Amino acid sequence: MSIQSKHIVIGGAAGQGLVTVGQMLSKGLIRAGYEVLVTQDYMSRVRGGHNTYNIRTGVRPLTGPTEAIDILVALNQETVGLHKAAMAQGGMLILDEALDPEDVPALRVPFSSLAPKAVYQNVAALGILCSALGLSKDFATQLVHDNFGKKGEAVVGQNLQVLDDAYAWGQTHGGACEKLVPAGQKQPRMFINGNESIALGALAAGVKFCSFYPMTPATSVAQSLITHGRKMGVFVEQVEDEIAALNMGLGASYAGAPTLVPTSGGGFALMTEAVSLAGVMEQPVVIVVAQRPGPATGLPTRTEQADLNLVLYAGHGEFPRVIFAPGTIEECFHLTHKAFDVSEKYQSPVFVLTDQELADRYMGVEPFDLGALPPVAGPDLSDTGAESYKRYTLTKDGISPRRIPGYGKSIVLADCHEHTEDGHITEDINTRIAMNDKRMIKEEGMRTEVVAPKFFGADKPDTLLLCWGSTEGAAREAADMLNGQGRRVGVLSFSQLWPLAPEQFMPLLESVSDVVCVEGNRTAQFARLLRQETGFKPHRTLLRYDGRPFTASYIIGKLAE
């Protein structure tokens, strides 16, 4: 018997190899034509703690995580106790025969005999899983070759022997587990997560400098640039603290390098003085803020959407900014690319606001069409009229010609004080007013380029789920399920949070009798921002702030309440 999709959870302690087997299986499923959506749940420990690698797979498109578990692979006893209640009807528990299934129907595997050493148990688990899912032995063999091929024939041979024994055992003892529906052939896809997609978007936009201080869940943005950026002339610097990261980034930007600074909420809190410096310098910089629950260290490896206010109001004084909030892996790429263009064009800080769930979410995505990307704005390299050049020339749109020091004869002055048009410090009242107006008028131009929110679901809905960022996928799936039950539910997903263009969405909001704002924080930050800017108050809020991602079942359950 076969089914359309499955949710596989591999659970254990850090160091047990669950990510290795999870990634091997996920990559193989992608290559075989299946859809895959991976979420990761881990603790802030090098070894120990409880971690899971969650693979949702099937032949139909997947938009968000789910909760009910079809196959639970328990690498330790703790996994059984923590997740047995989430097992779907007819689900399968796979665990070592030495562990206690705790009254859950289980496939008890003799891992100690199938794997001569503990290090091979993850490959044994891979063999059992492939057998249970109905994936061929050749499929599993290729995964081992791909993963261990660089380590030499001896290592590959040892792992293949374990795989063969485990697969054969699974064929004999696996029982009547429902198999996956065979997948159709698809074009090659990339298996990437949100942070890797952000890094690729930055590379496509021409990033040349990245400064960072490591902080989960943002660090892999910089790590991806380290891995792939050297070939493209990107310099990545790990600095001593967070404020140094942004200050160094501003220095690189002043010198002409398109700059990316990735961080998380706690790190960004330390950068806010430098955000204000970017505002007065009118210096372009793209800042990635990957959210996690606070206050303070909070839940450092969980997810939340509670840093919108922090990013919106960070930095003393008034100056324009743009905030993007991608909702998909693809948007991580395209909105990061757009962030560089907007930042360079308006000479302002631009934020890409993501979160742990999307940062660590892996999916198979079509290769990005680089030839279709619009050009990215850049500095004025003409050097014409160098003698009379003024960095902060007053203009109607607030955008002054930004030149690069040392590129020609133009003198480019910048500092942290209020300044005259040529960049010298001043306390003149009229100049102060003119310069503040000049900076803020750029926001009018930014509003003309706002990314419109996306609508999904039933036309003329009775209920509208209002969401932003990573919540989009779960909201879309919830709407689809409710519409299948005869309801009329729509989704309006915002991928730009500031500035807003009310004409893009207010007619829809005002036409729906039940608007529900779905977001991952306690105080409904986006709902409040929407009311502040438009006067419209969503009729209800559906909030989650336990550190776990939204799922369709969670949304439907809360709507029923």
Coordinates of C-alpha atoms in Angstrom, one line a residue:
M1 CA 0.0 0.0 0.0
S2 CA 1.3 3.5 -0.8
I3 CA 0.5 7.0 0.3
Q4 CA 1.0 10.6 -1.0
S5 CA 3.3 11.9 1.8
K6 CA 5.0 11.0 5.0
H7 CA 6.5 12.8 8.0
I8 CA 9.7 11.2 9.2
V9 CA 11.3 12.3 12.4
I10 CA 14.8 11.2 13.3
G11 CA 15.4 11.9 17.0
G12 CA 18.4 11.6 19.3
A13 CA 21.3 13.4 20.9
A14 CA 23.7 15.7 19.2
G15 CA 26.6 13.6 18.0
Q16 CA 24.6 10.5 17.2
G17 CA 24.6 11.2 13.4
L18 CA 20.9 12.0 12.9
V19 CA 21.7 15.0 10.7
T20 CA 23.9 12.8 8.5
V21 CA 21.2 10.2 7.9
G22 CA 18.6 12.9 7.5
Q23 CA 20.5 14.9 4.9
M24 CA 21.5 11.8 3.0
L25 CA 17.8 10.6 2.8
S26 CA 16.6 14.1 2.0
K27 CA 19.0 14.7 -0.9
G28 CA 18.2 11.3 -2.3
L29 CA 14.5 12.0 -2.2
I30 CA 15.0 15.3 -4.0
R31 CA 17.0 13.5 -6.7
A32 CA 14.3 10.9 -7.0
G33 CA 11.7 13.5 -7.8
Y34 CA 10.0 13.8 -4.4
E35 CA 9.1 17.1 -2.7
V36 CA 10.9 17.6 0.6
L37 CA 10.5 20.0 3.4
V38 CA 13.0 19.7 6.3
T39 CA 12.8 21.4 9.7
Q40 CA 15.3 21.0 12.4
D41 CA 14.9 21.1 16.2
Y42 CA 18.1 21.2 18.2
M43 CA 19.5 22.4 21.5
S44 CA 22.5 24.7 22.1
R45 CA 24.9 21.8 22.8
V46 CA 27.8 20.2 20.9
R47 CA 26.9 16.8 22.3
G48 CA 23.9 15.6 24.2
G49 CA 20.5 17.3 24.5
H50 CA 17.5 16.3 22.4
N51 CA 17.5 17.0 18.6
T52 CA 15.3 16.1 15.8
Y53 CA 15.7 16.1 12.0
N54 CA 12.2 16.3 10.5
I55 CA 11.6 15.3 6.9
R56 CA 8.2 15.9 5.3
T57 CA 8.1 14.3 1.8
G58 CA 5.7 13.3 -0.9
V59 CA 4.8 13.9 -4.5
R60 CA 2.7 17.0 -4.1
P61 CA 4.0 20.5 -3.2
L62 CA 4.7 21.1 0.5
T63 CA 4.5 24.6 2.0
G64 CA 5.0 24.2 5.7
P65 CA 5.9 21.8 8.6
T66 CA 3.5 19.3 10.1
E67 CA 3.1 17.7 13.5
A68 CA 1.7 14.1 13.2
I69 CA 4.6 11.7 12.8
D70 CA 4.4 8.7 10.4
I71 CA 7.8 7.3 11.0
L72 CA 9.7 8.0 14.2
V73 CA 13.4 6.8 14.2
A74 CA 14.4 6.9 17.9
L75 CA 18.2 6.8 18.4
N76 CA 17.8 7.0 22.2
Q77 CA 15.1 6.4 24.8
E78 CA 14.3 10.1 25.3
T79 CA 13.0 10.4 21.8
V80 CA 10.3 7.8 22.4
G81 CA 9.0 9.5 25.5
L82 CA 9.0 13.0 23.9
H83 CA 7.3 12.1 20.6
K84 CA 5.2 9.0 21.0
A85 CA 2.1 11.2 21.6
A86 CA 2.5 12.7 18.2
M87 CA 2.5 9.4 16.3
A88 CA -0.1 9.3 13.6
Q89 CA -2.6 6.4 13.5
G90 CA -0.8 3.5 11.8
G91 CA 2.6 5.2 12.3
M92 CA 5.8 3.3 12.8
L93 CA 8.4 3.6 15.5
I94 CA 11.9 2.4 14.6
L95 CA 14.3 1.9 17.5
D96 CA 17.1 -0.3 18.8
E97 CA 15.9 -3.6 20.3
A98 CA 17.6 -2.6 23.6
L99 CA 15.3 0.4 23.9
D100 CA 11.8 0.4 25.4
P101 CA 9.0 1.2 22.8
E102 CA 6.8 2.3 25.7
D103 CA 3.7 0.5 24.5
V104 CA 4.0 2.0 21.0
P105 CA 3.9 -0.4 18.0
A106 CA 7.5 -0.6 17.0
L107 CA 10.0 -2.1 14.7
R108 CA 12.8 -3.2 17.1
V109 CA 16.0 -3.3 15.1
P110 CA 19.2 -5.2 16.2
F111 CA 21.4 -2.2 15.5
S112 CA 24.3 -3.6 17.5
S113 CA 24.6 -6.6 15.2
L114 CA 23.8 -4.7 12.0
A115 CA 26.4 -2.0 12.8
P116 CA 29.7 -3.4 14.0
K117 CA 30.5 0.0 15.5
A118 CA 28.2 2.8 16.9
V119 CA 29.5 5.2 14.2
Y120 CA 27.7 3.0 11.5
Q121 CA 24.3 3.1 13.2
N122 CA 23.1 6.1 11.2
V123 CA 23.8 4.2 7.9
A124 CA 22.0 1.2 9.3
A125 CA 19.0 3.5 10.1
L126 CA 19.2 4.8 6.5
G127 CA 18.9 1.2 5.2
I128 CA 15.9 0.5 7.4
L129 CA 14.2 3.7 6.4
C130 CA 14.8 3.2 2.7
S131 CA 13.3 -0.3 3.0
A132 CA 10.3 1.0 5.0
L133 CA 9.6 3.8 2.4
G134 CA 9.8 1.4 -0.5
L135 CA 12.9 3.0 -1.9
S136 CA 15.2 0.7 -3.9
K137 CA 18.4 -0.7 -2.6
D138 CA 20.2 1.0 -5.6
F139 CA 18.8 4.3 -4.4
A140 CA 20.3 3.8 -0.9
T141 CA 23.6 2.6 -2.3
Q142 CA 24.0 5.7 -4.4
L143 CA 23.4 7.8 -1.2
V144 CA 26.3 6.1 0.5
H145 CA 28.6 6.6 -2.5
D146 CA 27.7 10.3 -2.7
N147 CA 28.2 10.9 1.0
F148 CA 31.3 8.9 1.7
G149 CA 33.0 8.7 -1.7
K150 CA 35.6 11.3 -0.9
K151 CA 36.8 9.2 2.1
G152 CA 38.0 6.4 0.0
E153 CA 36.9 2.9 -1.1
A154 CA 37.6 1.3 2.2
V155 CA 35.2 3.6 4.1
V156 CA 32.6 3.3 1.3
G157 CA 32.8 -0.5 1.4
Q158 CA 32.4 -0.7 5.2
N159 CA 29.3 1.6 5.0
L160 CA 27.8 -0.3 2.1
Q161 CA 28.1 -3.6 4.0
V162 CA 26.2 -2.1 6.9
L163 CA 23.6 -0.7 4.5
D164 CA 23.1 -4.0 2.7
D165 CA 22.6 -5.9 5.9
A166 CA 20.2 -3.3 7.3
Y167 CA 18.2 -3.1 4.1
A168 CA 17.9 -6.9 3.9
W169 CA 16.8 -7.0 7.5
G170 CA 14.2 -4.3 6.8
Q171 CA 12.8 -6.2 3.8
T172 CA 12.4 -9.3 6.0
H173 CA 11.1 -7.7 9.2
G174 CA 9.7 -4.4 8.1
G175 CA 6.1 -5.4 8.1
A176 CA 3.3 -3.8 6.1
C177 CA 4.5 -0.2 6.3
E178 CA 2.8 2.0 3.7
K179 CA 5.2 2.9 0.9
L180 CA 5.6 6.3 -0.8
V181 CA 3.9 6.8 -4.1
P182 CA 6.5 6.6 -6.9
A183 CA 7.6 10.1 -7.9
G184 CA 7.7 11.3 -11.4
Q185 CA 10.9 12.6 -13.0
K186 CA 11.8 16.2 -12.4
Q187 CA 14.5 18.6 -13.4
P188 CA 17.5 18.8 -11.1
R189 CA 16.8 20.9 -8.0
M190 CA 19.0 22.4 -5.3
F191 CA 18.7 21.2 -1.8
I192 CA 19.3 24.3 0.2
N193 CA 18.0 26.0 3.4
G194 CA 16.9 29.6 3.9
N195 CA 20.3 30.9 5.1
E196 CA 22.1 29.4 2.1
S197 CA 19.5 31.0 -0.2
I198 CA 20.1 34.4 1.4
A199 CA 23.9 33.9 0.8
L200 CA 23.2 33.0 -2.8
G201 CA 21.0 36.1 -3.2
A202 CA 23.8 38.2 -1.9
L203 CA 26.3 36.7 -4.2
A204 CA 24.0 37.3 -7.2
A205 CA 23.6 40.9 -6.1
G206 CA 27.4 41.4 -6.1
V207 CA 28.2 41.3 -2.4
K208 CA 32.0 41.8 -1.7
F209 CA 32.2 42.0 2.0
C210 CA 30.6 40.2 5.0
S211 CA 31.5 40.9 8.6
F212 CA 29.9 38.9 11.4
Y213 CA 30.0 37.6 14.9
P214 CA 28.7 34.1 15.2
M215 CA 25.2 33.8 16.5
T216 CA 22.6 31.1 16.0
P217 CA 20.6 30.9 13.7
A218 CA 22.3 33.4 11.4
T219 CA 25.9 32.1 11.4
S220 CA 25.4 29.8 8.4
V221 CA 24.8 32.8 6.1
A222 CA 28.4 33.8 6.7
Q223 CA 29.5 30.2 6.5
S224 CA 27.9 29.8 3.1
L225 CA 29.7 33.0 1.9
I226 CA 33.0 31.6 3.2
T227 CA 32.3 28.3 1.3
H228 CA 31.3 29.8 -2.0
G229 CA 32.3 33.5 -1.9
R230 CA 36.1 33.2 -2.4
K231 CA 35.7 32.3 -6.1
M232 CA 33.7 35.5 -6.5
G233 CA 36.1 37.8 -4.6
V234 CA 34.0 38.0 -1.4
F235 CA 35.9 38.8 1.8
V236 CA 34.4 37.5 5.0
E237 CA 35.6 38.6 8.4
Q238 CA 34.7 37.2 11.8
V239 CA 35.1 40.0 14.3
E240 CA 35.4 40.4 18.0
D241 CA 31.9 41.6 18.7
E242 CA 28.6 42.6 17.1
I243 CA 29.0 46.4 17.0
A244 CA 32.4 45.9 15.4
A245 CA 30.7 43.7 12.7
L246 CA 28.4 46.5 11.6
N247 CA 30.9 49.3 12.0
M248 CA 33.4 47.3 9.9
G249 CA 30.6 46.7 7.4
L250 CA 30.0 50.4 7.1
G251 CA 33.7 51.0 6.5
A252 CA 33.7 48.5 3.7
S253 CA 30.6 50.0 2.2
Y254 CA 32.1 53.5 2.4
A255 CA 35.1 52.0 0.5
G256 CA 32.8 50.8 -2.2
A257 CA 32.1 47.1 -1.3
P258 CA 28.5 45.9 -1.3
T259 CA 28.2 44.6 2.3
L260 CA 26.2 42.0 4.2
V261 CA 26.0 41.7 8.0
P262 CA 24.2 38.7 9.3
T263 CA 23.2 38.4 13.0
S264 CA 20.3 37.4 15.3
G265 CA 18.2 39.5 17.7
G266 CA 20.6 39.4 20.6
G267 CA 23.5 40.4 18.4
F268 CA 21.5 43.0 16.6
A269 CA 20.6 44.7 19.9
L270 CA 24.3 45.5 20.2
M271 CA 24.5 46.9 16.7
T272 CA 21.9 49.6 17.0
E273 CA 24.3 52.5 17.5
A274 CA 25.9 51.6 14.2
V275 CA 22.5 51.4 12.6
S276 CA 22.1 55.0 13.4
L277 CA 25.5 55.7 12.0
A278 CA 24.4 54.2 8.7
G279 CA 21.4 56.5 8.8
V280 CA 23.4 59.7 9.1
M281 CA 26.1 58.6 6.8
E282 CA 23.5 57.5 4.3
Q283 CA 25.6 54.4 3.8
P284 CA 24.1 51.3 2.1
V285 CA 24.3 48.1 4.1
V286 CA 22.2 44.9 4.1
I287 CA 21.6 43.4 7.6
V288 CA 20.1 39.9 8.0
V289 CA 18.4 39.4 11.4
A290 CA 17.5 35.8 12.0
Q291 CA 15.0 35.8 14.9
R292 CA 15.0 33.5 17.8
P293 CA 13.0 33.7 21.1
G294 CA 14.1 36.3 23.7
P295 CA 14.4 38.2 26.0
A296 CA 18.2 37.9 26.3
T297 CA 19.5 34.5 25.4
G298 CA 15.9 33.1 25.7
L299 CA 15.6 29.9 23.6
P300 CA 18.7 30.3 21.4
T301 CA 17.9 27.5 19.0
R302 CA 14.1 27.9 18.6
T303 CA 12.1 30.1 16.4
E304 CA 10.0 33.3 16.9
Q305 CA 8.9 36.5 15.1
A306 CA 9.4 38.9 18.0
D307 CA 12.1 41.2 16.7
L308 CA 10.0 43.3 14.2
N309 CA 9.8 46.2 16.6
L310 CA 13.5 45.9 17.4
V311 CA 14.4 46.2 13.7
L312 CA 11.8 48.8 12.9
Y313 CA 12.9 51.2 15.6
A314 CA 16.6 50.4 16.1
G315 CA 18.9 53.3 16.1
H316 CA 18.4 56.8 17.7
G317 CA 17.1 59.6 15.6
E318 CA 15.0 59.4 12.5
F319 CA 16.1 57.9 9.1
P320 CA 14.6 55.7 6.5
R321 CA 14.9 51.9 6.3
V322 CA 13.3 49.0 4.5
I323 CA 12.4 45.7 6.1
F324 CA 11.8 42.5 4.0
A325 CA 10.5 39.3 5.5
P326 CA 10.8 36.3 3.1
G327 CA 8.3 33.6 3.5
T328 CA 9.9 30.9 1.3
I329 CA 13.3 29.6 0.4
E330 CA 12.9 31.3 -3.0
E331 CA 12.0 34.6 -1.5
C332 CA 15.2 34.4 0.7
F333 CA 17.1 34.6 -2.5
H334 CA 15.1 37.2 -4.4
L335 CA 14.4 39.5 -1.5
T336 CA 18.1 39.5 -0.5
H337 CA 19.0 40.4 -4.1
K338 CA 16.4 43.2 -4.0
A339 CA 17.7 44.3 -0.6
F340 CA 21.1 45.2 -2.1
D341 CA 19.4 47.1 -4.9
V342 CA 17.2 49.1 -2.6
S343 CA 20.0 49.8 -0.1
E344 CA 22.4 51.0 -2.9
K345 CA 19.7 53.1 -4.6
Y346 CA 18.4 54.8 -1.5
Q347 CA 21.7 54.7 0.4
S348 CA 20.1 53.4 3.6
P349 CA 20.2 50.3 5.8
V350 CA 17.9 47.5 4.5
F351 CA 16.9 44.5 6.7
V352 CA 16.1 40.9 5.8
L353 CA 14.1 39.6 8.7
T354 CA 14.0 35.8 8.9
D355 CA 13.8 33.3 11.8
Q356 CA 15.2 30.0 12.9
E357 CA 12.5 27.8 11.2
L358 CA 13.1 29.4 7.8
A359 CA 16.8 29.8 8.3
D360 CA 17.2 26.0 8.9
R361 CA 14.4 24.8 6.6
Y362 CA 15.7 22.7 3.7
M363 CA 13.7 22.3 0.5
G364 CA 14.3 21.3 -3.1
V365 CA 14.1 24.4 -5.2
E366 CA 14.5 25.1 -8.9
P367 CA 17.9 26.6 -9.9
F368 CA 17.6 30.4 -9.8
D369 CA 17.5 32.1 -13.2
L370 CA 20.4 34.6 -12.8
G371 CA 19.8 36.0 -16.3
A372 CA 16.3 37.2 -15.3
L373 CA 17.5 39.2 -12.3
P374 CA 17.2 43.0 -12.6
P375 CA 20.3 45.0 -12.3
V376 CA 21.5 46.2 -8.9
A377 CA 22.1 49.9 -8.3
G378 CA 25.6 51.1 -7.5
P379 CA 27.6 54.2 -6.7
D380 CA 28.4 57.1 -9.0
L381 CA 31.7 56.3 -10.6
S382 CA 31.8 59.2 -13.0
D383 CA 34.1 61.5 -11.0
T384 CA 32.8 64.4 -13.2
G385 CA 33.1 67.9 -11.7
A386 CA 35.3 66.5 -8.9
E387 CA 36.3 69.9 -7.7
S388 CA 32.7 70.8 -6.9
Y389 CA 31.5 67.4 -5.8
K390 CA 29.3 67.4 -2.6
R391 CA 28.5 64.0 -1.0
Y392 CA 25.2 65.2 0.5
T393 CA 23.9 67.5 -2.2
L394 CA 20.3 68.4 -1.6
T395 CA 18.0 66.9 -4.2
K396 CA 14.3 66.6 -4.6
D397 CA 14.2 62.9 -4.1
G398 CA 16.8 62.9 -1.3
I399 CA 19.3 60.8 -3.2
S400 CA 22.7 62.4 -3.5
P401 CA 25.5 61.1 -5.8
R402 CA 27.5 58.6 -3.8
R403 CA 31.1 58.3 -4.9
I404 CA 33.9 56.1 -3.7
P405 CA 36.9 57.6 -1.9
G406 CA 40.1 57.1 -3.8
Y407 CA 38.3 56.2 -7.0
G408 CA 39.0 59.6 -8.6
K409 CA 39.6 63.1 -7.5
S410 CA 36.3 63.6 -5.7
I411 CA 36.6 64.2 -2.0
V412 CA 34.1 62.0 -0.2
L413 CA 33.5 63.1 3.4
A414 CA 31.4 61.2 5.9
D415 CA 31.1 61.2 9.7
C416 CA 28.6 60.6 12.6
H417 CA 27.6 64.3 13.0
E418 CA 25.1 66.4 11.2
H419 CA 26.8 67.9 8.2
T420 CA 26.7 70.3 5.4
E421 CA 26.2 69.3 1.7
D422 CA 30.0 68.7 1.3
G423 CA 30.2 66.6 4.5
H424 CA 31.6 69.0 7.1
I425 CA 30.2 69.1 10.6
T426 CA 27.6 71.8 11.3
E427 CA 25.1 72.9 13.9
D428 CA 23.4 75.4 11.7
I429 CA 19.6 75.2 12.3
N430 CA 18.5 75.5 8.7
T431 CA 21.1 73.0 7.5
R432 CA 19.9 70.5 10.1
I433 CA 16.3 70.8 9.0
A434 CA 17.2 70.5 5.4
M435 CA 19.4 67.4 5.9
N436 CA 16.9 65.7 8.1
D437 CA 14.2 66.3 5.5
K438 CA 16.5 65.1 2.7
R439 CA 17.1 61.8 4.4
M440 CA 13.4 61.2 5.3
I441 CA 12.1 62.1 1.9
K442 CA 13.8 59.0 0.5
E443 CA 11.0 57.0 2.2
E444 CA 8.6 58.4 -0.4
G445 CA 10.6 56.8 -3.1
M446 CA 10.9 53.6 -1.1
R447 CA 7.1 53.4 -0.9
T448 CA 6.8 53.4 -4.7
E449 CA 8.8 50.1 -4.8
V450 CA 7.1 48.2 -2.0
V451 CA 6.7 44.5 -2.6
A452 CA 2.9 43.8 -2.5
P453 CA 1.6 41.1 -0.2
K454 CA 0.6 37.9 -1.8
F455 CA -2.9 36.5 -1.8
F456 CA -3.8 32.8 -1.7
G457 CA -7.0 30.8 -1.2
A458 CA -10.6 31.4 -1.9
D459 CA -11.9 34.5 -3.7
K460 CA -14.0 36.8 -1.6
P461 CA -13.1 34.9 1.6
D462 CA -15.1 34.9 4.8
T463 CA -12.0 34.5 6.8
L464 CA -8.6 36.0 5.9
L465 CA -5.4 34.8 7.6
L466 CA -3.0 37.7 7.7
C467 CA 0.6 36.6 8.1
W468 CA 4.2 37.5 7.4
G469 CA 7.5 35.8 6.9
S470 CA 7.9 32.1 7.5
T471 CA 4.3 31.7 8.7
E472 CA 3.1 31.8 5.1
G473 CA 3.4 28.1 4.4
A474 CA 1.5 26.9 7.4
A475 CA -1.2 29.5 6.8
R476 CA -1.6 28.4 3.2
E477 CA -1.9 24.8 4.1
A478 CA -4.5 25.6 6.8
A479 CA -6.5 27.6 4.3
D480 CA -6.4 24.8 1.7
M481 CA -7.6 22.2 4.3
L482 CA -10.4 24.5 5.5
N483 CA -11.5 25.3 1.9
G484 CA -11.6 21.6 1.3
Q485 CA -14.2 21.4 4.1
G486 CA -16.4 23.9 2.4
R487 CA -15.1 27.1 4.2
R488 CA -14.0 30.2 2.3
V489 CA -10.6 31.1 3.7
G490 CA -7.8 33.3 2.1
V491 CA -4.3 34.1 3.1
L492 CA -2.6 37.5 2.8
S493 CA 1.1 37.1 3.3
F494 CA 3.4 40.1 3.7
S495 CA 7.0 39.8 2.6
Q496 CA 7.7 43.5 3.1
L497 CA 6.9 45.0 6.5
W498 CA 8.3 48.5 6.1
P499 CA 7.4 50.8 4.6
L500 CA 3.9 49.8 3.9
A501 CA 1.7 50.8 0.9
P502 CA -1.9 50.6 2.3
E503 CA -3.5 51.0 -1.2
Q504 CA -2.1 47.5 -2.0
F505 CA -4.1 45.7 0.7
M506 CA -6.7 47.9 2.5
P507 CA -9.5 47.2 0.0
L508 CA -9.2 43.5 0.7
L509 CA -9.0 43.9 4.5
E510 CA -12.0 46.1 4.6
S511 CA -14.1 43.6 2.6
V512 CA -13.5 40.6 4.9
S513 CA -15.6 40.1 8.0
D514 CA -13.1 38.0 9.9
V515 CA -9.4 39.0 9.5
V516 CA -7.1 36.9 11.7
C517 CA -3.5 38.1 12.2
V518 CA -1.2 35.0 12.5
E519 CA 2.3 35.7 13.9
G520 CA 4.9 34.2 16.1
N521 CA 5.0 36.6 19.1
R522 CA 3.1 37.5 22.2
T523 CA 2.1 41.1 21.5
A524 CA 0.9 40.9 17.9
Q525 CA 3.6 43.3 16.7
F526 CA 2.6 43.3 13.0
A527 CA -1.1 43.7 13.9
R528 CA -0.2 46.8 16.0
L529 CA 2.0 48.2 13.2
L530 CA -0.9 47.7 10.7
R531 CA -3.3 49.6 13.0
Q532 CA -0.8 52.3 13.6
E533 CA -0.2 52.9 9.9
T534 CA -3.8 52.4 8.6
G535 CA -6.2 52.5 11.5
F536 CA -7.3 49.0 10.7
K537 CA -7.4 46.5 13.6
P538 CA -7.5 42.8 12.7
H539 CA -10.6 41.2 14.2
R540 CA -8.6 38.4 15.9
T541 CA -5.0 37.5 16.5
L542 CA -3.6 33.9 16.4
L543 CA -0.3 33.9 18.2
R544 CA 2.4 31.4 19.0
Y545 CA 5.5 32.1 21.1
D546 CA 6.6 28.7 22.5
G547 CA 9.6 28.5 20.3
R548 CA 8.0 26.1 17.8
P549 CA 7.0 26.8 14.2
F550 CA 3.4 27.2 13.1
T551 CA 1.8 24.2 11.4
A552 CA -1.6 24.0 9.6
S553 CA -3.0 21.8 12.4
Y554 CA -2.0 24.4 15.0
I555 CA -3.7 27.2 13.1
I556 CA -6.9 25.2 12.5
G557 CA -7.0 24.2 16.2
K558 CA -6.7 27.7 17.4
L559 CA -9.3 29.0 14.9
A560 CA -11.7 26.5 16.3
E561 CA -11.1 27.8 19.8

